[in-house]
PDB file of C-alpha atoms in Angstrom:
ATOM      1  CA  UNK A  15       0.000   0.000   0.000  1.00 94.00           C
ATOM      2  CA  UNK A  16       1.186   3.499  -0.826  1.00 97.00           C
ATOM      3  CA  UNK A  17       0.159   6.356   1.439  1.00 98.00           C
ATOM      4  CA  UNK A  18      -0.250  10.089   1.018  1.00 98.00           C
ATOM      5  CA  UNK A  19      -0.647  12.344   4.037  1.00 98.00           C
ATOM      6  CA  UNK A  20      -2.349  15.725   4.282  1.00 98.00           C
ATOM      7  CA  UNK A  21      -1.298  17.696   7.355  1.00 97.00           C
ATOM      8  CA  UNK A  22       2.309  17.378   8.487  1.00 97.00           C
ATOM      9  CA  UNK A  23       2.040  18.729  12.025  1.00 94.00           C
ATOM     10  CA  UNK A  24       2.397  16.799  15.279  1.00 94.00           C
ATOM     11  CA  UNK A  25      -0.250  14.153  14.518  1.00 95.00           C
ATOM     12  CA  UNK A  26       0.813  13.800  10.897  1.00 95.00           C
ATOM     13  CA  UNK A  27       4.354  13.157  12.061  1.00 95.00           C
ATOM     14  CA  UNK A  28       3.107  10.474  14.448  1.00 95.00           C
ATOM     15  CA  UNK A  29       1.213   8.843  11.607  1.00 96.00           C
ATOM     16  CA  UNK A  30       4.159   8.603   9.223  1.00 95.00           C
ATOM     17  CA  UNK A  31       6.188   6.859  11.918  1.00 95.00           C
ATOM     18  CA  UNK A  32       3.483   4.183  12.153  1.00 96.00           C
ATOM     19  CA  UNK A  33       2.625   3.149   8.583  1.00 96.00           C
ATOM     20  CA  UNK A  34       2.580  -0.585   9.433  1.00 92.00           C
ATOM     21  CA  UNK A  35       4.596  -1.568   6.375  1.00 94.00           C
ATOM     22  CA  UNK A  36       2.997   0.848   3.915  1.00 96.00           C
ATOM     23  CA  UNK A  37       5.176   3.409   2.145  1.00 97.00           C
ATOM     24  CA  UNK A  38       4.816   7.197   2.101  1.00 98.00           C
ATOM     25  CA  UNK A  39       4.882   8.630  -1.435  1.00 98.00           C
ATOM     26  CA  UNK A  40       3.356  12.113  -1.021  1.00 98.00           C
ATOM     27  CA  UNK A  41       2.629  14.687   1.673  1.00 98.00           C
ATOM     28  CA  UNK A  42       1.029  18.115   1.765  1.00 98.00           C
ATOM     29  CA  UNK A  43       0.732  20.938   4.256  1.00 98.00           C
ATOM     30  CA  UNK A  44      -0.328  24.586   4.052  1.00 96.00           C
ATOM     31  CA  UNK A  45       3.201  25.215   5.359  1.00 97.00           C
ATOM     32  CA  UNK A  46       5.226  23.858   2.429  1.00 97.00           C
ATOM     33  CA  UNK A  47       8.465  23.878   4.421  1.00 97.00           C
ATOM     34  CA  UNK A  48       6.905  21.517   6.946  1.00 97.00           C
ATOM     35  CA  UNK A  49       5.824  19.143   4.178  1.00 97.00           C
ATOM     36  CA  UNK A  50       9.288  19.276   2.607  1.00 97.00           C
ATOM     37  CA  UNK A  51      10.930  18.510   5.935  1.00 96.00           C
ATOM     38  CA  UNK A  52       8.710  15.470   6.408  1.00 96.00           C
ATOM     39  CA  UNK A  53       9.249  14.251   2.822  1.00 96.00           C
ATOM     40  CA  UNK A  54      13.028  14.330   3.233  1.00 95.00           C
ATOM     41  CA  UNK A  55      12.794  11.346   5.559  1.00 93.00           C
ATOM     42  CA  UNK A  56      11.198   9.177   2.861  1.00 95.00           C
ATOM     43  CA  UNK A  57      13.147   8.683  -0.401  1.00 94.00           C
ATOM     44  CA  UNK A  58      11.031   9.493  -3.437  1.00 94.00           C
ATOM     45  CA  UNK A  59       8.284  11.166  -1.415  1.00 97.00           C
ATOM     46  CA  UNK A  60       7.030  14.428  -2.953  1.00 97.00           C
ATOM     47  CA  UNK A  61       5.952  17.497  -0.943  1.00 97.00           C
ATOM     48  CA  UNK A  62       3.188  19.923  -1.878  1.00 97.00           C
ATOM     49  CA  UNK A  63       1.283  22.865  -0.477  1.00 97.00           C
ATOM     50  CA  UNK A  64      -2.071  21.906  -2.043  1.00 97.00           C
ATOM     51  CA  UNK A  65      -3.749  18.773  -0.638  1.00 98.00           C
ATOM     52  CA  UNK A  66      -5.157  17.967  -4.082  1.00 97.00           C
ATOM     53  CA  UNK A  67      -1.642  17.143  -5.250  1.00 97.00           C
ATOM     54  CA  UNK A  68      -1.766  14.185  -2.849  1.00 97.00           C
ATOM     55  CA  UNK A  69      -5.296  12.832  -3.325  1.00 98.00           C
ATOM     56  CA  UNK A  70      -5.155  13.040  -7.133  1.00 97.00           C
ATOM     57  CA  UNK A  71      -1.950  11.000  -7.488  1.00 96.00           C
ATOM     58  CA  UNK A  72      -2.469   7.669  -9.241  1.00 96.00           C
ATOM     59  CA  UNK A  73       0.064   5.888  -7.032  1.00 96.00           C
ATOM     60  CA  UNK A  74      -1.655   6.799  -3.735  1.00 98.00           C
ATOM     61  CA  UNK A  75      -3.874   4.039  -2.301  1.00 98.00           C
ATOM     62  CA  UNK A  76      -4.572   5.501   1.140  1.00 98.00           C
ATOM     63  CA  UNK A  77      -4.850   9.125   2.270  1.00 98.00           C
ATOM     64  CA  UNK A  78      -4.227  10.047   5.913  1.00 98.00           C
ATOM     65  CA  UNK A  79      -5.936  13.334   6.828  1.00 98.00           C
ATOM     66  CA  UNK A  80      -4.338  15.034   9.842  1.00 98.00           C
ATOM     67  CA  UNK A  81      -5.278  18.683   9.351  1.00 97.00           C
ATOM     68  CA  UNK A  82      -7.004  21.196  11.580  1.00 96.00           C
ATOM     69  CA  UNK A  83     -10.685  20.366  12.035  1.00 97.00           C
ATOM     70  CA  UNK A  84     -11.970  22.775   9.391  1.00 97.00           C
ATOM     71  CA  UNK A  85     -10.271  20.828   6.579  1.00 97.00           C
ATOM     72  CA  UNK A  86     -10.898  17.246   7.757  1.00 98.00           C
ATOM     73  CA  UNK A  87     -14.183  16.615   5.962  1.00 98.00           C
ATOM     74  CA  UNK A  88     -13.213  18.629   2.869  1.00 98.00           C
ATOM     75  CA  UNK A  89     -10.021  16.666   2.269  1.00 98.00           C
ATOM     76  CA  UNK A  90     -11.744  13.370   3.086  1.00 98.00           C
ATOM     77  CA  UNK A  91     -14.442  14.204   0.536  1.00 98.00           C
ATOM     78  CA  UNK A  92     -11.821  14.987  -2.105  1.00 98.00           C
ATOM     79  CA  UNK A  93      -9.959  11.755  -1.410  1.00 98.00           C
ATOM     80  CA  UNK A  94     -13.133   9.672  -1.656  1.00 98.00           C
ATOM     81  CA  UNK A  95     -13.989  11.338  -4.966  1.00 98.00           C
ATOM     82  CA  UNK A  96     -10.580  10.225  -6.237  1.00 97.00           C
ATOM     83  CA  UNK A  97     -11.272   6.646  -5.156  1.00 97.00           C
ATOM     84  CA  UNK A  98      -8.851   6.617  -2.207  1.00 98.00           C
ATOM     85  CA  UNK A  99      -9.241   4.837   1.099  1.00 98.00           C
ATOM     86  CA  UNK A 100      -9.007   7.328   3.983  1.00 98.00           C
ATOM     87  CA  UNK A 101      -7.862   7.431   7.582  1.00 98.00           C
ATOM     88  CA  UNK A 102      -9.161  10.740   8.908  1.00 98.00           C
ATOM     89  CA  UNK A 103      -8.208  11.921  12.367  1.00 98.00           C
ATOM     90  CA  UNK A 104     -10.878  12.379  15.007  1.00 98.00           C
ATOM     91  CA  UNK A 105     -13.248  14.171  15.241  1.00 98.00           C
ATOM     92  CA  UNK A 106     -13.494  13.856  11.399  1.00 98.00           C
ATOM     93  CA  UNK A 107     -15.188  17.283  11.099  1.00 97.00           C
ATOM     94  CA  UNK A 108     -16.239  20.398  12.995  1.00 97.00           C
ATOM     95  CA  UNK A 109     -19.922  19.445  12.991  1.00 96.00           C
ATOM     96  CA  UNK A 110     -21.918  16.281  12.454  1.00 97.00           C
ATOM     97  CA  UNK A 111     -23.510  17.629   9.257  1.00 96.00           C
ATOM     98  CA  UNK A 112     -20.072  17.704   7.644  1.00 97.00           C
ATOM     99  CA  UNK A 113     -19.679  13.956   8.198  1.00 97.00           C
ATOM    100  CA  UNK A 114     -23.036  12.498   7.198  1.00 97.00           C
ATOM    101  CA  UNK A 115     -22.645  12.970   3.399  1.00 97.00           C
ATOM    102  CA  UNK A 116     -19.283  11.188   3.511  1.00 98.00           C
ATOM    103  CA  UNK A 117     -20.932   7.927   4.575  1.00 97.00           C
ATOM    104  CA  UNK A 118     -22.983   7.693   1.378  1.00 96.00           C
ATOM    105  CA  UNK A 119     -20.048   8.863  -0.745  1.00 97.00           C
ATOM    106  CA  UNK A 120     -17.735   6.193   0.655  1.00 97.00           C
ATOM    107  CA  UNK A 121     -20.316   3.435   0.197  1.00 96.00           C
ATOM    108  CA  UNK A 122     -21.056   4.409  -3.396  1.00 96.00           C
ATOM    109  CA  UNK A 123     -17.338   4.728  -4.205  1.00 96.00           C
ATOM    110  CA  UNK A 124     -16.464   1.389  -2.640  1.00 96.00           C
ATOM    111  CA  UNK A 125     -13.715   2.813  -0.443  1.00 98.00           C
ATOM    112  CA  UNK A 126     -13.020   2.324   3.267  1.00 98.00           C
ATOM    113  CA  UNK A 127     -12.891   5.267   5.671  1.00 98.00           C
ATOM    114  CA  UNK A 128     -11.534   4.869   9.189  1.00 98.00           C
ATOM    115  CA  UNK A 129     -11.693   7.552  11.878  1.00 98.00           C
ATOM    116  CA  UNK A 130      -8.539   7.877  13.974  1.00 98.00           C
ATOM    117  CA  UNK A 131      -9.735   7.008  17.476  1.00 98.00           C
ATOM    118  CA  UNK A 132      -6.324   5.649  18.380  1.00 97.00           C
ATOM    119  CA  UNK A 133      -6.982   5.342  22.127  1.00 98.00           C
ATOM    120  CA  UNK A 134      -8.968   2.173  21.422  1.00 98.00           C
ATOM    121  CA  UNK A 135      -5.647   0.607  20.397  1.00 98.00           C
ATOM    122  CA  UNK A 136      -3.587   1.476  23.442  1.00 98.00           C
ATOM    123  CA  UNK A 137      -2.285  -1.604  25.222  1.00 98.00           C
ATOM    124  CA  UNK A 138      -4.334  -0.975  28.360  1.00 98.00           C
ATOM    125  CA  UNK A 139      -7.570  -0.536  26.411  1.00 98.00           C
ATOM    126  CA  UNK A 140      -6.946  -3.571  24.237  1.00 98.00           C
ATOM    127  CA  UNK A 141      -6.391  -5.638  27.390  1.00 98.00           C
ATOM    128  CA  UNK A 142      -9.469  -4.109  29.042  1.00 98.00           C
ATOM    129  CA  UNK A 143     -11.566  -4.950  25.993  1.00 98.00           C
ATOM    130  CA  UNK A 144     -10.462  -8.583  26.208  1.00 98.00           C
ATOM    131  CA  UNK A 145     -11.357  -8.734  29.908  1.00 98.00           C
ATOM    132  CA  UNK A 146     -14.805  -7.241  29.290  1.00 98.00           C
ATOM    133  CA  UNK A 147     -15.440  -9.593  26.372  1.00 98.00           C
ATOM    134  CA  UNK A 148     -14.495 -12.590  28.542  1.00 98.00           C
ATOM    135  CA  UNK A 149     -17.516 -11.836  30.729  1.00 98.00           C
ATOM    136  CA  UNK A 150     -15.689 -11.909  34.077  1.00 98.00           C
ATOM    137  CA  UNK A 151     -16.849  -8.392  34.990  1.00 98.00           C
ATOM    138  CA  UNK A 152     -20.469  -9.416  34.574  1.00 97.00           C
ATOM    139  CA  UNK A 153     -23.009  -6.960  33.166  1.00 98.00           C
ATOM    140  CA  UNK A 154     -21.539  -3.458  32.856  1.00 98.00           C
ATOM    141  CA  UNK A 155     -23.253  -0.829  35.020  1.00 98.00           C
ATOM    142  CA  UNK A 156     -21.523   2.510  34.483  1.00 98.00           C
ATOM    143  CA  UNK A 157     -18.211   4.209  33.806  1.00 98.00           C
ATOM    144  CA  UNK A 158     -16.455   7.356  34.976  1.00 98.00           C
ATOM    145  CA  UNK A 159     -13.715   9.045  32.939  1.00 98.00           C
ATOM    146  CA  UNK A 160     -11.560  12.166  33.063  1.00 98.00           C
ATOM    147  CA  UNK A 161      -9.152  13.506  30.446  1.00 98.00           C
ATOM    148  CA  UNK A 162      -7.342  16.791  30.783  1.00 97.00           C
ATOM    149  CA  UNK A 163      -4.282  18.930  30.296  1.00 96.00           C
ATOM    150  CA  UNK A 164      -3.311  22.415  31.435  1.00 95.00           C
ATOM    151  CA  UNK A 165      -2.743  24.113  28.099  1.00 94.00           C
ATOM    152  CA  UNK A 166       0.352  26.265  27.598  1.00 94.00           C
ATOM    153  CA  UNK A 167       1.300  29.893  27.215  1.00 95.00           C
ATOM    154  CA  UNK A 168      -0.552  31.324  24.228  1.00 95.00           C
ATOM    155  CA  UNK A 169      -3.034  28.436  24.100  1.00 95.00           C
ATOM    156  CA  UNK A 170      -5.922  30.867  23.693  1.00 95.00           C
ATOM    157  CA  UNK A 171      -4.375  32.097  20.417  1.00 95.00           C
ATOM    158  CA  UNK A 172      -3.904  28.670  18.794  1.00 95.00           C
ATOM    159  CA  UNK A 173      -6.220  27.318  16.081  1.00 94.00           C
ATOM    160  CA  UNK A 174      -8.056  25.141  18.609  1.00 94.00           C
ATOM    161  CA  UNK A 175      -9.361  28.325  20.236  1.00 95.00           C
ATOM    162  CA  UNK A 176     -10.948  29.561  16.998  1.00 96.00           C
ATOM    163  CA  UNK A 177     -14.396  28.012  16.426  1.00 95.00           C
ATOM    164  CA  UNK A 178     -14.290  28.453  12.641  1.00 95.00           C
ATOM    165  CA  UNK A 179     -11.199  26.244  12.560  1.00 96.00           C
ATOM    166  CA  UNK A 180     -11.877  23.866  15.447  1.00 96.00           C
ATOM    167  CA  UNK A 181     -15.660  23.637  15.743  1.00 96.00           C
ATOM    168  CA  UNK A 182     -15.326  23.947  19.508  1.00 97.00           C
ATOM    169  CA  UNK A 183     -12.947  23.604  22.415  1.00 97.00           C
ATOM    170  CA  UNK A 184     -11.993  20.874  24.843  1.00 98.00           C
ATOM    171  CA  UNK A 185     -15.179  18.872  24.278  1.00 98.00           C
ATOM    172  CA  UNK A 186     -14.502  18.341  20.575  1.00 97.00           C
ATOM    173  CA  UNK A 187     -10.759  17.931  21.148  1.00 96.00           C
ATOM    174  CA  UNK A 188     -10.165  15.457  23.989  1.00 97.00           C
ATOM    175  CA  UNK A 189     -13.828  14.972  24.871  1.00 98.00           C
ATOM    176  CA  UNK A 190     -14.574  13.005  21.692  1.00 98.00           C
ATOM    177  CA  UNK A 191     -12.004  10.405  22.766  1.00 98.00           C
ATOM    178  CA  UNK A 192     -13.940   9.859  25.998  1.00 98.00           C
ATOM    179  CA  UNK A 193     -17.275   9.730  24.172  1.00 98.00           C
ATOM    180  CA  UNK A 194     -15.931   7.192  21.688  1.00 98.00           C
ATOM    181  CA  UNK A 195     -14.427   4.982  24.395  1.00 98.00           C
ATOM    182  CA  UNK A 196     -17.650   5.151  26.419  1.00 98.00           C
ATOM    183  CA  UNK A 197     -19.674   4.044  23.363  1.00 98.00           C
ATOM    184  CA  UNK A 198     -17.123   1.307  22.639  1.00 98.00           C
ATOM    185  CA  UNK A 199     -17.865  -0.291  25.999  1.00 98.00           C
ATOM    186  CA  UNK A 200     -21.489   0.640  26.737  1.00 98.00           C
ATOM    187  CA  UNK A 201     -23.035   1.108  23.284  1.00 98.00           C
ATOM    188  CA  UNK A 202     -25.192   3.952  21.994  1.00 98.00           C
ATOM    189  CA  UNK A 203     -26.516   6.628  24.314  1.00 98.00           C
ATOM    190  CA  UNK A 204     -30.174   7.624  24.146  1.00 97.00           C
ATOM    191  CA  UNK A 205     -30.194  10.263  26.909  1.00 98.00           C
ATOM    192  CA  UNK A 206     -27.666  13.106  26.608  1.00 98.00           C
ATOM    193  CA  UNK A 207     -27.085  15.814  29.201  1.00 98.00           C
ATOM    194  CA  UNK A 208     -24.158  17.995  30.123  1.00 98.00           C
ATOM    195  CA  UNK A 209     -22.571  21.396  30.235  1.00 98.00           C
ATOM    196  CA  UNK A 210     -19.604  23.033  28.516  1.00 98.00           C
ATOM    197  CA  UNK A 211     -18.094  26.271  29.756  1.00 98.00           C
ATOM    198  CA  UNK A 212     -15.053  28.555  29.531  1.00 97.00           C
ATOM    199  CA  UNK A 213     -13.650  29.022  33.021  1.00 98.00           C
ATOM    200  CA  UNK A 214     -10.066  30.167  32.546  1.00 97.00           C
ATOM    201  CA  UNK A 215      -8.825  30.687  29.003  1.00 97.00           C
ATOM    202  CA  UNK A 216      -9.730  33.926  27.194  1.00 97.00           C
ATOM    203  CA  UNK A 217     -11.240  32.268  24.132  1.00 97.00           C
ATOM    204  CA  UNK A 218     -14.696  31.801  22.558  1.00 96.00           C
ATOM    205  CA  UNK A 219     -14.644  28.000  22.940  1.00 97.00           C
ATOM    206  CA  UNK A 220     -15.039  25.775  26.008  1.00 97.00           C
ATOM    207  CA  UNK A 221     -12.180  24.782  28.276  1.00 97.00           C
ATOM    208  CA  UNK A 222     -14.244  22.282  30.306  1.00 98.00           C
ATOM    209  CA  UNK A 223     -17.087  19.898  29.485  1.00 98.00           C
ATOM    210  CA  UNK A 224     -19.126  17.701  31.835  1.00 98.00           C
ATOM    211  CA  UNK A 225     -21.348  14.940  30.431  1.00 98.00           C
ATOM    212  CA  UNK A 226     -23.821  12.386  31.744  1.00 98.00           C
ATOM    213  CA  UNK A 227     -24.784   9.905  29.027  1.00 98.00           C
ATOM    214  CA  UNK A 228     -27.318   7.100  29.487  1.00 98.00           C
ATOM    215  CA  UNK A 229     -28.065   4.064  27.340  1.00 98.00           C
ATOM    216  CA  UNK A 230     -31.554   2.684  26.840  1.00 98.00           C
ATOM    217  CA  UNK A 231     -30.641   0.099  29.492  1.00 97.00           C
ATOM    218  CA  UNK A 232     -29.767   2.860  32.030  1.00 98.00           C
ATOM    219  CA  UNK A 233     -26.008   2.303  31.872  1.00 98.00           C
ATOM    220  CA  UNK A 234     -24.327   5.637  32.584  1.00 98.00           C
ATOM    221  CA  UNK A 235     -21.123   7.341  31.457  1.00 98.00           C
ATOM    222  CA  UNK A 236     -19.940  10.320  33.504  1.00 98.00           C
ATOM    223  CA  UNK A 237     -17.263  12.197  31.530  1.00 98.00           C
ATOM    224  CA  UNK A 238     -15.144  15.284  32.198  1.00 98.00           C
ATOM    225  CA  UNK A 239     -12.769  16.817  29.630  1.00 98.00           C
ATOM    226  CA  UNK A 240     -10.658  19.786  30.690  1.00 98.00           C
ATOM    227  CA  UNK A 241      -7.813  22.024  29.597  1.00 97.00           C
ATOM    228  CA  UNK A 242      -7.581  23.532  33.070  1.00 98.00           C
ATOM    229  CA  UNK A 243      -6.223  20.272  34.469  1.00 96.00           C
ATOM    230  CA  UNK A 244      -2.974  21.667  35.818  1.00 95.00           C
ATOM    231  CA  UNK A 245      -1.494  18.175  36.144  1.00 95.00           C
ATOM    232  CA  UNK A 246      -2.155  16.202  32.957  1.00 97.00           C
ATOM    233  CA  UNK A 247      -4.671  13.480  33.783  1.00 97.00           C
ATOM    234  CA  UNK A 248      -6.235  10.445  32.182  1.00 98.00           C
ATOM    235  CA  UNK A 249      -8.528   8.150  34.162  1.00 98.00           C
ATOM    236  CA  UNK A 250     -11.105   5.642  32.881  1.00 98.00           C
ATOM    237  CA  UNK A 251     -13.041   3.497  35.375  1.00 98.00           C
ATOM    238  CA  UNK A 252     -15.419   0.785  34.167  1.00 98.00           C
ATOM    239  CA  UNK A 253     -17.756  -0.905  36.648  1.00 98.00           C
ATOM    240  CA  UNK A 254     -19.328  -4.353  36.235  1.00 98.00           C
ATOM    241  CA  UNK A 255     -21.420  -6.283  38.735  1.00 97.00           C
ATOM    242  CA  UNK A 256     -18.472  -8.579  39.472  1.00 97.00           C
ATOM    243  CA  UNK A 257     -15.545  -6.189  39.321  1.00 97.00           C
ATOM    244  CA  UNK A 258     -13.960  -2.987  38.100  1.00 98.00           C
ATOM    245  CA  UNK A 259     -11.311  -1.950  35.579  1.00 98.00           C
ATOM    246  CA  UNK A 260      -9.315   1.253  35.965  1.00 98.00           C
ATOM    247  CA  UNK A 261      -7.048   2.624  33.239  1.00 98.00           C
ATOM    248  CA  UNK A 262      -4.906   5.608  34.108  1.00 97.00           C
ATOM    249  CA  UNK A 263      -1.938   7.346  32.511  1.00 96.00           C
ATOM    250  CA  UNK A 264      -1.079   7.618  28.829  1.00 95.00           C
ATOM    251  CA  UNK A 265       2.674   7.757  29.212  1.00 95.00           C
ATOM    252  CA  UNK A 266       4.811  10.898  29.298  1.00 94.00           C
ATOM    253  CA  UNK A 267       3.347  13.769  31.318  1.00 94.00           C
ATOM    254  CA  UNK A 268       0.177  11.725  31.932  1.00 96.00           C
ATOM    255  CA  UNK A 269       2.104   9.101  33.898  1.00 96.00           C
ATOM    256  CA  UNK A 270       2.761   5.442  33.159  1.00 97.00           C
ATOM    257  CA  UNK A 271      -0.105   3.721  31.352  1.00 98.00           C
ATOM    258  CA  UNK A 272      -1.679   1.193  33.723  1.00 98.00           C
ATOM    259  CA  UNK A 273      -4.617  -1.168  33.915  1.00 98.00           C
ATOM    260  CA  UNK A 274      -5.970  -2.349  37.268  1.00 98.00           C
ATOM    261  CA  UNK A 275      -8.494  -5.183  37.607  1.00 98.00           C
ATOM    262  CA  UNK A 276     -10.417  -5.281  40.877  1.00 98.00           C
ATOM    263  CA  UNK A 277     -12.187  -8.639  41.233  1.00 97.00           C
ATOM    264  CA  UNK A 278     -15.027  -8.758  43.737  1.00 95.00           C
ATOM    265  CA  UNK A 279     -14.938 -11.734  46.108  1.00 94.00           C
ATOM    266  CA  UNK A 280     -17.933 -13.754  47.374  1.00 91.00           C
ATOM    267  CA  UNK A 281     -17.676 -12.194  50.839  1.00 90.00           C
ATOM    268  CA  UNK A 282     -17.236  -8.671  49.376  1.00 92.00           C
ATOM    269  CA  UNK A 283     -14.612  -6.645  51.268  1.00 91.00           C
ATOM    270  CA  UNK A 284     -11.302  -5.639  49.644  1.00 94.00           C
ATOM    271  CA  UNK A 285     -11.153  -6.965  46.065  1.00 96.00           C
ATOM    272  CA  UNK A 286      -8.499  -9.208  44.589  1.00 96.00           C
ATOM    273  CA  UNK A 287      -6.314  -6.759  42.649  1.00 97.00           C
ATOM    274  CA  UNK A 288      -4.156  -7.274  39.562  1.00 98.00           C
ATOM    275  CA  UNK A 289      -2.218  -4.407  37.957  1.00 98.00           C
ATOM    276  CA  UNK A 290      -0.483  -4.284  34.584  1.00 98.00           C
ATOM    277  CA  UNK A 291       1.869  -1.446  33.595  1.00 98.00           C
ATOM    278  CA  UNK A 292       2.876  -0.425  30.078  1.00 98.00           C
ATOM    279  CA  UNK A 293       5.979   1.784  30.331  1.00 97.00           C
ATOM    280  CA  UNK A 294       7.025   1.087  26.742  1.00 96.00           C
ATOM    281  CA  UNK A 295       6.402   3.470  23.822  1.00 94.00           C
ATOM    282  CA  UNK A 296       2.789   3.866  22.662  1.00 96.00           C
ATOM    283  CA  UNK A 297       2.128   1.546  19.722  1.00 97.00           C
ATOM    284  CA  UNK A 298      -1.559   2.426  19.218  1.00 97.00           C
ATOM    285  CA  UNK A 299      -0.918   4.334  15.978  1.00 97.00           C
ATOM    286  CA  UNK A 300       0.851   1.344  14.410  1.00 97.00           C
ATOM    287  CA  UNK A 301      -1.749  -1.187  15.566  1.00 98.00           C
ATOM    288  CA  UNK A 302      -4.587   1.014  14.309  1.00 98.00           C
ATOM    289  CA  UNK A 303      -2.953   1.489  10.904  1.00 97.00           C
ATOM    290  CA  UNK A 304      -2.231  -2.228  10.568  1.00 98.00           C
ATOM    291  CA  UNK A 305      -5.892  -3.002  11.219  1.00 98.00           C
ATOM    292  CA  UNK A 306      -6.956  -0.429   8.630  1.00 98.00           C
ATOM    293  CA  UNK A 307      -4.695  -1.944   5.973  1.00 98.00           C
ATOM    294  CA  UNK A 308      -6.284  -5.305   6.796  1.00 97.00           C
ATOM    295  CA  UNK A 309      -9.756  -3.710   6.528  1.00 97.00           C
ATOM    296  CA  UNK A 310      -8.857  -2.610   3.006  1.00 97.00           C
ATOM    297  CA  UNK A 311      -7.402  -5.988   2.053  1.00 96.00           C
ATOM    298  CA  UNK A 312     -10.492  -7.848   3.300  1.00 97.00           C
ATOM    299  CA  UNK A 313     -13.020  -5.272   2.127  1.00 95.00           C
ATOM    300  CA  UNK A 314     -14.518  -4.982   5.611  1.00 96.00           C
ATOM    301  CA  UNK A 315     -15.981  -1.964   7.390  1.00 96.00           C
ATOM    302  CA  UNK A 316     -13.478  -0.392   9.821  1.00 97.00           C
ATOM    303  CA  UNK A 317     -14.392  -0.867  13.476  1.00 96.00           C
ATOM    304  CA  UNK A 318     -13.989   2.883  14.061  1.00 97.00           C
ATOM    305  CA  UNK A 319     -15.966   4.275  11.151  1.00 97.00           C
ATOM    306  CA  UNK A 320     -17.672   7.459  10.005  1.00 98.00           C
ATOM    307  CA  UNK A 321     -20.776   6.191  11.827  1.00 98.00           C
ATOM    308  CA  UNK A 322     -18.812   6.367  15.078  1.00 98.00           C
ATOM    309  CA  UNK A 323     -17.763   9.932  14.261  1.00 98.00           C
ATOM    310  CA  UNK A 324     -21.415  10.843  13.619  1.00 98.00           C
ATOM    311  CA  UNK A 325     -22.474   9.321  16.950  1.00 98.00           C
ATOM    312  CA  UNK A 326     -19.774  11.225  18.855  1.00 98.00           C
ATOM    313  CA  UNK A 327     -20.381  14.529  17.083  1.00 98.00           C
ATOM    314  CA  UNK A 328     -24.144  14.304  17.610  1.00 98.00           C
ATOM    315  CA  UNK A 329     -23.423  14.262  21.338  1.00 98.00           C
ATOM    316  CA  UNK A 330     -20.930  17.119  21.023  1.00 98.00           C
ATOM    317  CA  UNK A 331     -23.423  19.242  19.072  1.00 97.00           C
ATOM    318  CA  UNK A 332     -26.175  18.614  21.638  1.00 97.00           C
ATOM    319  CA  UNK A 333     -23.948  19.643  24.551  1.00 97.00           C
ATOM    320  CA  UNK A 334     -22.846  22.810  22.768  1.00 97.00           C
ATOM    321  CA  UNK A 335     -26.460  23.766  22.062  1.00 96.00           C
ATOM    322  CA  UNK A 336     -27.442  23.066  25.688  1.00 96.00           C
ATOM    323  CA  UNK A 337     -24.543  25.252  26.866  1.00 97.00           C
ATOM    324  CA  UNK A 338     -25.179  28.253  24.623  1.00 93.00           C
ATOM    325  CA  UNK A 339     -22.222  27.688  22.313  1.00 90.00           C
ATOM    326  CA  UNK A 340     -24.330  28.233  19.200  1.00 77.00           C
ATOM    327  CA  UNK A 341     -21.229  29.265  17.226  1.00 68.00           C
ATOM    328  CA  UNK A 342     -19.816  25.784  17.903  1.00 68.00           C
ATOM    329  CA  UNK A 343     -22.941  23.656  17.452  1.00 58.00           C
TER     330      UNK A 343
END
């Protein structure tokens, strides 16, 4: 498989280091120098300023879209029209209405489109998924999750703080990861409530979002995404009738990635506890890409698809409307 990438910033650079055996033949960025710098690491790779120069190439099989949110759906649309398979970074668009038409386009064109929800592929989450699927936790009841960072000097002037570019703030940035993971374990949510607000940063988008999501079976996800978390934090707690899983840390400033399994005993009391740590480098990008290449080879629908992006963004849009962020919803 030959890959072209659009968007050569931080996430684009992570993607090209995790091509799972595919080769990079073209890259584009609105900052041509950044594209040229990336291309230099891959013999024969061309660099361009216009994304069309990537998606229109005959030798490109797969397009990775890692731009700011305002260009995600536009570039994905262009790639589909050229008959390319696409891995588009979350959230896949600024608003849900930008995603819906892509589903029909991809189906009619016969191409596969995967949305980059890479946290599903972290070692701790892959292990947690296996434990849940084994049935030892019993029926799942609810989950509680927090994801946050503290920003940085000038954060309020970055593209993420501009609703025309980002579509929103912390909710659409880190919050969609939590929403996707919650759906991955509990299923679709029929009752959506929450609140997004700007507490600290001088910007027209939210810096905190609080959500309570309920399934038709009354399973609940309580989620909090924040960029006023002065110590970077990731915590995901999943409760079954027979035990609990707790994932915390993502490596680096978030702390060592860990999974704890708390097994309830017949006489209750302190649970039997098993802890796994994953201090090695994050391989989620590579595992995700390898699965996508296999999706293409087998002609199967990606497990993280445009439908998952629609489901997450529908929730995001509802919370923004509830919170008075009409310029984001």
